[in-house]
Amino acid sequence: MFSHNKRLQYTVRVSGSNPGLANLMLEQFGGPQGELAAAMRYFTQAVGEDDPGRKDMLYDIATEELSHLEIIGTIVGMLNKGAKGRLAEGVEQEGELYRSITGAGNDSHITQVLYGGGPPLVNSAGVPWTAAYIDTIGEPTADLRSNIAAEARAKIVYERLINLTDDPGVKEALGFLMTREIAHQKSFEKALYSIEPNFPPGKLPGDPRFTSVYFNMSKGEGDTVGSWNQGPNWTVVEAEDAMAVDGGSGLCTVEATQAETEVLTQMALRTQSDPAADPLTGAELGMGEAALAQATAQGDADLAR
Ligand code: MN
Ligand code: MN
């Protein structure tokens, strides 16, 4: 069950109203790398997890992400306070009010006009949050890797927001949120490497003929070698040598039934192209008579040659 503590996980001190900045903060409220996406990612993974250690960790982190959602949503609400009051009470001239929510590159009209200054579940461009942001596959070595990447992306978005903010209190709270994503990344890394083996993901081993082959498919200036494509771990196959790698013909076959073959043949005959035909087309008709005569004369000359 959930219960709620009215205090925030980190104290939020916003220096002043700034609706444009509020809009940027929405990226971490309802965006793909935001706190709702993180909370739902780990909450759903926790519900489906059978390993007691991972289940516990996922619930802890999911619940912390909800606390982060609360912090970032509160920052949005605080930054919108001034504009919200002015807009609701209509205390300024229309032009002044309009400028206050759209001036100085301040793109907060959706947040103000449609959402009344509260934090909507959208990203900074107004795109609604979607469960499609979550890519859980239900296999811990795959999901933990994705969680590690998700934390890395969240950290980077926070970094960018910190660089955009001159409000010291907001900067500080964002710094806390960014730091927690580092801590989560560390937990997920430990949880991943506490599973042995954890590579390759899943149970089936790869086909040993192909697991350590590097295909040099992009050729020309810029070809670079490193531990990722040469050395004792790799067999390098150059593009020009790359016949069908299984040693087969590289052609495709399928065993179709007699009935399937009959209709496929029927369709192939019906849609057959005639390499000898040069039909008059709508494009040529559309060129007008002069152009058409010229095209026809050129065609006759080509045929005569
Ligand atoms: Mn977070
Ligand atoms: Mn996190």
mmCIF file of C-alpha atoms and ligand atoms in Angstrom:
data_model
loop_
_atom_site.group_PDB
_atom_site.id
_atom_site.type_symbol
_atom_site.label_atom_id
_atom_site.label_comp_id
_atom_site.label_asym_id
_atom_site.label_seq_id
_atom_site.Cartn_x
_atom_site.Cartn_y
_atom_site.Cartn_z
ATOM 1 C CA MET A 1 0.000 0.000 0.000
ATOM 2 C CA PHE A 2 1.006 3.599 -0.342
ATOM 3 C CA SER A 3 0.842 6.327 2.238
ATOM 4 C CA HIS A 4 1.811 9.946 1.746
ATOM 5 C CA ASN A 5 4.015 12.240 3.765
ATOM 6 C CA LYS A 6 3.203 15.926 3.251
ATOM 7 C CA ARG A 7 6.854 16.934 3.307
ATOM 8 C CA LEU A 8 8.848 16.835 0.089
ATOM 9 C CA GLN A 9 11.916 14.600 -0.174
ATOM 10 C CA TYR A 10 13.970 17.755 -0.814
ATOM 11 C CA THR A 11 13.138 21.320 0.176
ATOM 12 C CA VAL A 12 12.044 23.453 -2.783
ATOM 13 C CA ARG A 13 12.889 27.175 -2.637
ATOM 14 C CA VAL A 14 11.831 28.993 -5.796
ATOM 15 C CA SER A 15 13.023 32.632 -5.992
ATOM 16 C CA GLY A 16 10.311 33.952 -8.272
ATOM 17 C CA SER A 17 7.615 33.350 -10.795
ATOM 18 C CA ASN A 18 8.944 32.158 -14.169
ATOM 19 C CA PRO A 19 6.346 30.445 -16.404
ATOM 20 C CA GLY A 20 8.848 29.814 -19.216
ATOM 21 C CA LEU A 21 11.168 27.937 -16.884
ATOM 22 C CA ALA A 22 8.164 26.030 -15.503
ATOM 23 C CA ASN A 23 7.502 24.779 -18.989
ATOM 24 C CA LEU A 24 11.060 23.522 -19.415
ATOM 25 C CA MET A 25 10.759 21.668 -16.093
ATOM 26 C CA LEU A 26 7.807 19.704 -17.501
ATOM 27 C CA GLU A 27 10.358 17.660 -19.442
ATOM 28 C CA GLN A 28 11.130 15.808 -16.201
ATOM 29 C CA PHE A 29 7.480 15.672 -15.097
ATOM 30 C CA GLY A 30 5.700 14.132 -18.088
ATOM 31 C CA GLY A 31 8.538 13.594 -20.571
ATOM 32 C CA PRO A 32 10.124 10.329 -21.754
ATOM 33 C CA GLN A 33 13.070 10.642 -19.324
ATOM 34 C CA GLY A 34 10.932 12.142 -16.579
ATOM 35 C CA GLU A 35 9.967 11.028 -13.111
ATOM 36 C CA LEU A 36 6.547 9.587 -13.965
ATOM 37 C CA ALA A 37 8.134 7.378 -16.610
ATOM 38 C CA ALA A 38 10.784 6.301 -14.077
ATOM 39 C CA ALA A 39 8.221 5.608 -11.329
ATOM 40 C CA MET A 40 5.969 3.572 -13.626
ATOM 41 C CA ARG A 41 8.935 1.699 -15.127
ATOM 42 C CA TYR A 42 10.156 0.472 -11.738
ATOM 43 C CA PHE A 43 6.709 0.045 -10.180
ATOM 44 C CA THR A 44 5.516 -2.288 -12.947
ATOM 45 C CA GLN A 45 8.817 -4.165 -12.873
ATOM 46 C CA ALA A 46 8.491 -4.571 -9.066
ATOM 47 C CA VAL A 47 4.962 -5.951 -9.361
ATOM 48 C CA GLY A 48 6.137 -8.541 -11.891
ATOM 49 C CA GLU A 49 9.416 -9.440 -10.135
ATOM 50 C CA ASP A 50 9.810 -12.738 -8.230
ATOM 51 C CA ASP A 51 13.333 -12.241 -6.877
ATOM 52 C CA PRO A 52 12.934 -10.792 -3.350
ATOM 53 C CA GLY A 53 16.048 -8.600 -3.549
ATOM 54 C CA ARG A 54 15.187 -7.021 -6.876
ATOM 55 C CA LYS A 55 11.509 -6.670 -5.950
ATOM 56 C CA ASP A 56 12.431 -4.740 -2.808
ATOM 57 C CA MET A 57 14.890 -2.480 -4.667
ATOM 58 C CA LEU A 58 12.416 -1.776 -7.488
ATOM 59 C CA TYR A 59 9.647 -0.802 -5.030
ATOM 60 C CA ASP A 60 12.068 1.441 -3.112
ATOM 61 C CA ILE A 61 13.246 3.212 -6.239
ATOM 62 C CA ALA A 62 9.755 3.411 -7.817
ATOM 63 C CA THR A 63 8.455 5.077 -4.667
ATOM 64 C CA GLU A 64 11.415 7.458 -4.564
ATOM 65 C CA GLU A 65 10.724 8.393 -8.202
ATOM 66 C CA LEU A 66 7.164 9.328 -7.192
ATOM 67 C CA SER A 67 8.736 11.588 -4.570
ATOM 68 C CA HIS A 68 10.835 13.123 -7.352
ATOM 69 C CA LEU A 69 7.680 13.573 -9.439
ATOM 70 C CA GLU A 70 6.255 15.464 -6.491
ATOM 71 C CA ILE A 71 9.342 17.691 -6.283
ATOM 72 C CA ILE A 72 9.498 18.534 -9.986
ATOM 73 C CA GLY A 73 5.718 19.043 -10.133
ATOM 74 C CA THR A 74 5.944 21.350 -7.132
ATOM 75 C CA ILE A 75 8.701 23.348 -8.862
ATOM 76 C CA VAL A 76 6.412 23.717 -11.908
ATOM 77 C CA GLY A 77 3.533 24.864 -9.706
ATOM 78 C CA MET A 78 5.707 27.357 -7.804
ATOM 79 C CA LEU A 79 7.214 28.840 -10.965
ATOM 80 C CA ASN A 80 3.681 29.291 -12.346
ATOM 81 C CA LYS A 81 2.193 30.909 -9.249
ATOM 82 C CA GLY A 82 2.430 34.514 -10.439
ATOM 83 C CA ALA A 83 1.098 33.926 -13.927
ATOM 84 C CA LYS A 84 -1.666 31.690 -12.601
ATOM 85 C CA GLY A 85 -3.053 34.388 -10.293
ATOM 86 C CA ARG A 86 -2.767 37.165 -12.856
ATOM 87 C CA LEU A 87 -4.466 35.076 -15.535
ATOM 88 C CA ALA A 88 -7.257 33.776 -13.278
ATOM 89 C CA GLU A 89 -8.105 37.222 -11.919
ATOM 90 C CA GLY A 90 -7.530 39.154 -15.128
ATOM 91 C CA VAL A 91 -5.908 41.966 -13.192
ATOM 92 C CA GLU A 92 -3.682 43.205 -16.047
ATOM 93 C CA GLN A 93 -4.269 44.633 -19.487
ATOM 94 C CA GLU A 94 -4.632 41.852 -22.056
ATOM 95 C CA GLY A 95 -1.383 42.788 -23.782
ATOM 96 C CA GLU A 96 0.576 42.794 -20.521
ATOM 97 C CA LEU A 97 -0.856 39.442 -19.528
ATOM 98 C CA TYR A 98 -0.159 37.980 -22.958
ATOM 99 C CA ARG A 99 3.436 39.206 -22.809
ATOM 100 C CA SER A 100 3.935 37.759 -19.334
ATOM 101 C CA ILE A 101 3.193 34.213 -20.511
ATOM 102 C CA THR A 102 4.791 34.397 -23.965
ATOM 103 C CA GLY A 103 7.524 37.051 -23.684
ATOM 104 C CA ALA A 104 11.296 36.442 -23.773
ATOM 105 C CA GLY A 105 10.995 33.132 -25.594
ATOM 106 C CA ASN A 106 8.614 32.045 -22.901
ATOM 107 C CA ASP A 107 6.508 29.307 -24.422
ATOM 108 C CA SER A 108 4.154 28.591 -21.552
ATOM 109 C CA HIS A 109 0.770 29.354 -23.129
ATOM 110 C CA ILE A 110 -0.419 25.700 -23.070
ATOM 111 C CA THR A 111 0.454 25.324 -19.407
ATOM 112 C CA GLN A 112 -1.248 28.602 -18.562
ATOM 113 C CA VAL A 113 -4.305 28.628 -20.809
ATOM 114 C CA LEU A 114 -5.177 24.930 -20.887
ATOM 115 C CA TYR A 115 -3.828 23.691 -17.546
ATOM 116 C CA GLY A 116 -4.269 26.787 -15.374
ATOM 117 C CA GLY A 117 -0.666 26.751 -14.154
ATOM 118 C CA GLY A 118 -0.761 23.267 -12.631
ATOM 119 C CA PRO A 119 1.679 20.573 -13.743
ATOM 120 C CA PRO A 120 0.170 18.601 -16.641
ATOM 121 C CA LEU A 121 1.434 15.132 -17.624
ATOM 122 C CA VAL A 122 3.093 16.406 -20.773
ATOM 123 C CA ASN A 123 6.677 17.101 -21.763
ATOM 124 C CA SER A 124 8.116 20.569 -22.319
ATOM 125 C CA ALA A 125 6.608 20.673 -25.828
ATOM 126 C CA GLY A 126 3.123 19.684 -24.628
ATOM 127 C CA VAL A 127 3.309 16.066 -25.828
ATOM 128 C CA PRO A 128 1.110 13.914 -23.530
ATOM 129 C CA TRP A 129 2.825 11.288 -21.380
ATOM 130 C CA THR A 130 2.528 7.759 -22.733
ATOM 131 C CA ALA A 131 3.178 4.245 -21.412
ATOM 132 C CA ALA A 132 5.125 3.740 -24.654
ATOM 133 C CA TYR A 133 8.023 5.498 -22.882
ATOM 134 C CA ILE A 134 8.506 2.279 -20.885
ATOM 135 C CA ASP A 135 10.306 -0.585 -22.610
ATOM 136 C CA THR A 136 10.207 -3.302 -19.926
ATOM 137 C CA ILE A 137 10.594 -6.789 -21.433
ATOM 138 C CA GLY A 138 10.231 -8.869 -18.240
ATOM 139 C CA GLU A 139 13.772 -10.328 -18.183
ATOM 140 C CA PRO A 140 15.999 -8.893 -15.450
ATOM 141 C CA THR A 141 19.311 -8.753 -17.350
ATOM 142 C CA ALA A 142 17.615 -6.909 -20.220
ATOM 143 C CA ASP A 143 15.469 -4.670 -18.000
ATOM 144 C CA LEU A 144 18.314 -3.729 -15.662
ATOM 145 C CA ARG A 145 20.400 -2.657 -18.663
ATOM 146 C CA SER A 146 17.511 -0.544 -19.897
ATOM 147 C CA ASN A 147 17.045 0.909 -16.402
ATOM 148 C CA ILE A 148 20.734 1.850 -16.298
ATOM 149 C CA ALA A 149 20.346 3.644 -19.644
ATOM 150 C CA ALA A 150 17.121 5.330 -18.472
ATOM 151 C CA GLU A 151 18.900 6.688 -15.381
ATOM 152 C CA ALA A 152 21.755 7.903 -17.572
ATOM 153 C CA ARG A 153 19.306 9.768 -19.840
ATOM 154 C CA ALA A 154 17.418 11.265 -16.874
ATOM 155 C CA LYS A 155 20.743 12.479 -15.450
ATOM 156 C CA ILE A 156 21.607 14.178 -18.757
ATOM 157 C CA VAL A 157 18.224 15.946 -19.019
ATOM 158 C CA TYR A 158 18.685 17.238 -15.449
ATOM 159 C CA GLU A 159 22.141 18.464 -16.371
ATOM 160 C CA ARG A 160 20.694 20.413 -19.301
ATOM 161 C CA LEU A 161 17.918 21.878 -17.147
ATOM 162 C CA ILE A 162 20.475 22.915 -14.495
ATOM 163 C CA ASN A 163 22.422 24.749 -17.212
ATOM 164 C CA LEU A 164 19.228 26.573 -18.245
ATOM 165 C CA THR A 165 18.239 27.723 -14.754
ATOM 166 C CA ASP A 166 19.533 30.786 -12.928
ATOM 167 C CA ASP A 167 17.220 30.338 -9.942
ATOM 168 C CA PRO A 168 19.557 29.071 -7.173
ATOM 169 C CA GLY A 169 16.842 27.151 -5.301
ATOM 170 C CA VAL A 170 15.670 25.410 -8.457
ATOM 171 C CA LYS A 171 19.282 24.654 -9.417
ATOM 172 C CA GLU A 172 19.853 23.075 -6.007
ATOM 173 C CA ALA A 173 16.731 20.896 -6.119
ATOM 174 C CA LEU A 174 17.557 19.800 -9.686
ATOM 175 C CA GLY A 175 21.068 18.962 -8.493
ATOM 176 C CA PHE A 176 19.564 16.656 -5.875
ATOM 177 C CA LEU A 177 17.281 14.969 -8.424
ATOM 178 C CA MET A 178 20.204 14.544 -10.835
ATOM 179 C CA THR A 179 22.371 13.052 -8.094
ATOM 180 C CA ARG A 180 19.728 10.492 -7.151
ATOM 181 C CA GLU A 181 19.713 9.228 -10.741
ATOM 182 C CA ILE A 182 23.425 8.515 -10.324
ATOM 183 C CA ALA A 183 22.662 6.525 -7.154
ATOM 184 C CA HIS A 184 19.924 4.571 -8.932
ATOM 185 C CA GLN A 185 22.247 3.802 -11.816
ATOM 186 C CA LYS A 186 24.741 2.377 -9.304
ATOM 187 C CA SER A 187 22.062 0.178 -7.678
ATOM 188 C CA PHE A 188 20.917 -1.164 -11.055
ATOM 189 C CA GLU A 189 24.517 -1.865 -12.088
ATOM 190 C CA LYS A 190 25.097 -3.816 -8.852
ATOM 191 C CA ALA A 191 21.835 -5.708 -9.270
ATOM 192 C CA LEU A 192 22.750 -6.590 -12.872
ATOM 193 C CA TYR A 193 26.226 -7.884 -11.987
ATOM 194 C CA SER A 194 24.869 -9.790 -8.982
ATOM 195 C CA ILE A 195 23.215 -12.094 -11.553
ATOM 196 C CA GLU A 196 25.689 -14.580 -12.981
ATOM 197 C CA PRO A 197 25.911 -15.119 -15.831
ATOM 198 C CA ASN A 198 24.194 -11.936 -17.053
ATOM 199 C CA PHE A 199 25.513 -11.983 -20.622
ATOM 200 C CA PRO A 200 24.151 -12.684 -23.122
ATOM 201 C CA PRO A 201 20.688 -11.734 -21.797
ATOM 202 C CA GLY A 202 18.238 -14.618 -21.555
ATOM 203 C CA LYS A 203 18.911 -18.355 -21.570
ATOM 204 C CA LEU A 204 19.830 -19.324 -25.123
ATOM 205 C CA PRO A 205 23.493 -18.955 -26.037
ATOM 206 C CA GLY A 206 24.237 -17.317 -29.389
ATOM 207 C CA ASP A 207 25.431 -19.339 -32.392
ATOM 208 C CA PRO A 208 29.210 -19.543 -31.713
ATOM 209 C CA ARG A 209 29.906 -19.108 -35.454
ATOM 210 C CA PHE A 210 28.650 -15.516 -35.193
ATOM 211 C CA THR A 211 28.962 -14.287 -31.581
ATOM 212 C CA SER A 212 32.546 -13.021 -32.005
ATOM 213 C CA VAL A 213 32.543 -11.985 -35.659
ATOM 214 C CA TYR A 214 32.913 -8.338 -36.634
ATOM 215 C CA PHE A 215 31.517 -7.532 -40.091
ATOM 216 C CA ASN A 216 33.357 -4.535 -41.569
ATOM 217 C CA MET A 217 30.303 -3.484 -43.591
ATOM 218 C CA SER A 218 31.086 0.243 -43.899
ATOM 219 C CA LYS A 219 34.192 0.604 -46.035
ATOM 220 C CA GLY A 220 36.401 3.491 -47.042
ATOM 221 C CA GLU A 221 38.094 6.483 -45.467
ATOM 222 C CA GLY A 222 37.345 6.539 -41.747
ATOM 223 C CA ASP A 223 37.761 2.796 -41.179
ATOM 224 C CA THR A 224 39.022 2.648 -37.592
ATOM 225 C CA VAL A 225 40.208 -0.238 -35.476
ATOM 226 C CA GLY A 226 39.809 -0.643 -31.723
ATOM 227 C CA SER A 227 39.070 -3.277 -29.138
ATOM 228 C CA TRP A 228 35.454 -3.226 -30.341
ATOM 229 C CA ASN A 229 36.373 -4.642 -33.746
ATOM 230 C CA GLN A 230 39.825 -6.206 -33.620
ATOM 231 C CA GLY A 231 42.130 -8.223 -31.383
ATOM 232 C CA PRO A 232 41.771 -11.616 -29.732
ATOM 233 C CA ASN A 233 38.018 -11.228 -29.185
ATOM 234 C CA TRP A 234 37.110 -10.803 -32.828
ATOM 235 C CA THR A 235 37.222 -12.505 -36.183
ATOM 236 C CA VAL A 236 36.973 -9.734 -38.777
ATOM 237 C CA VAL A 237 35.072 -10.345 -42.004
ATOM 238 C CA GLU A 238 35.554 -7.729 -44.732
ATOM 239 C CA ALA A 239 32.430 -6.661 -46.634
ATOM 240 C CA GLU A 240 33.668 -7.911 -50.020
ATOM 241 C CA ASP A 241 34.231 -11.395 -48.545
ATOM 242 C CA ALA A 242 30.796 -11.411 -46.983
ATOM 243 C CA MET A 243 28.952 -14.109 -48.851
ATOM 244 C CA ALA A 244 25.881 -15.469 -47.059
ATOM 245 C CA VAL A 245 27.552 -16.060 -43.701
ATOM 246 C CA ASP A 246 26.023 -19.497 -43.162
ATOM 247 C CA GLY A 247 27.829 -20.794 -46.247
ATOM 248 C CA GLY A 248 24.523 -21.225 -48.096
ATOM 249 C CA SER A 249 23.405 -19.633 -51.354
ATOM 250 C CA GLY A 250 22.038 -16.466 -49.741
ATOM 251 C CA LEU A 251 18.868 -16.968 -51.748
ATOM 252 C CA CYS A 252 15.437 -17.475 -50.197
ATOM 253 C CA THR A 253 13.030 -20.379 -50.477
ATOM 254 C CA VAL A 254 9.705 -21.322 -48.926
ATOM 255 C CA GLU A 255 7.751 -24.567 -49.092
ATOM 256 C CA ALA A 256 4.349 -23.405 -50.389
ATOM 257 C CA THR A 257 1.397 -25.762 -50.755
ATOM 258 C CA GLN A 258 0.069 -26.693 -54.195
ATOM 259 C CA ALA A 259 -2.966 -24.398 -53.698
ATOM 260 C CA GLU A 260 -0.762 -21.476 -52.591
ATOM 261 C CA THR A 261 1.536 -21.980 -55.563
ATOM 262 C CA GLU A 262 -1.420 -21.939 -57.977
ATOM 263 C CA VAL A 263 -2.804 -18.589 -56.794
ATOM 264 C CA LEU A 264 0.667 -17.052 -56.559
ATOM 265 C CA THR A 265 1.328 -18.062 -60.188
ATOM 266 C CA GLN A 266 -2.073 -16.696 -61.205
ATOM 267 C CA MET A 267 -1.304 -13.362 -59.518
ATOM 268 C CA ALA A 268 2.203 -13.211 -61.050
ATOM 269 C CA LEU A 269 0.730 -13.703 -64.547
ATOM 270 C CA ARG A 270 -1.999 -11.131 -63.986
ATOM 271 C CA THR A 271 0.457 -8.456 -62.773
ATOM 272 C CA GLN A 272 3.299 -9.342 -65.158
ATOM 273 C CA SER A 273 5.182 -6.359 -66.643
ATOM 274 C CA ASP A 274 5.992 -6.122 -70.375
ATOM 275 C CA PRO A 275 9.576 -4.893 -70.935
ATOM 276 C CA ALA A 276 8.717 -4.171 -74.649
ATOM 277 C CA ALA A 277 5.775 -1.842 -73.916
ATOM 278 C CA ASP A 278 6.068 1.977 -74.090
ATOM 279 C CA PRO A 279 2.541 3.073 -73.172
ATOM 280 C CA LEU A 280 1.336 6.675 -73.336
ATOM 281 C CA THR A 281 0.875 7.921 -69.771
ATOM 282 C CA GLY A 282 -1.027 10.667 -68.014
ATOM 283 C CA ALA A 283 2.265 12.437 -67.304
ATOM 284 C CA GLU A 284 2.965 12.665 -71.040
ATOM 285 C CA LEU A 285 -0.607 13.755 -71.844
ATOM 286 C CA GLY A 286 -0.248 16.451 -69.213
ATOM 287 C CA MET A 287 2.827 17.898 -70.953
ATOM 288 C CA GLY A 288 0.640 19.383 -73.749
ATOM 289 C CA GLU A 289 0.761 18.719 -77.463
ATOM 290 C CA ALA A 290 4.067 20.366 -78.378
ATOM 291 C CA ALA A 291 6.001 18.585 -75.642
ATOM 292 C CA LEU A 292 4.173 15.388 -76.481
ATOM 293 C CA ALA A 293 5.148 15.601 -80.177
ATOM 294 C CA GLN A 294 8.746 16.244 -79.193
ATOM 295 C CA ALA A 295 8.743 13.306 -76.773
ATOM 296 C CA THR A 296 7.221 11.047 -79.429
ATOM 297 C CA ALA A 297 9.757 12.161 -82.090
ATOM 298 C CA GLN A 298 12.580 11.544 -79.617
ATOM 299 C CA GLY A 299 11.083 8.119 -78.859
ATOM 300 C CA ASP A 300 10.900 7.303 -82.619
ATOM 301 C CA ALA A 301 14.496 8.467 -83.100
ATOM 302 C CA ASP A 302 15.580 6.274 -80.173
ATOM 303 C CA LEU A 303 13.711 3.330 -81.632
ATOM 304 C CA ALA A 304 15.207 3.942 -85.101
ATOM 305 C CA ARG A 305 18.717 3.909 -83.679
HETATM 306 MN MN MN B 1 14.204 10.447 -10.216
HETATM 307 MN MN MN B 2 16.060 7.371 -10.868
#
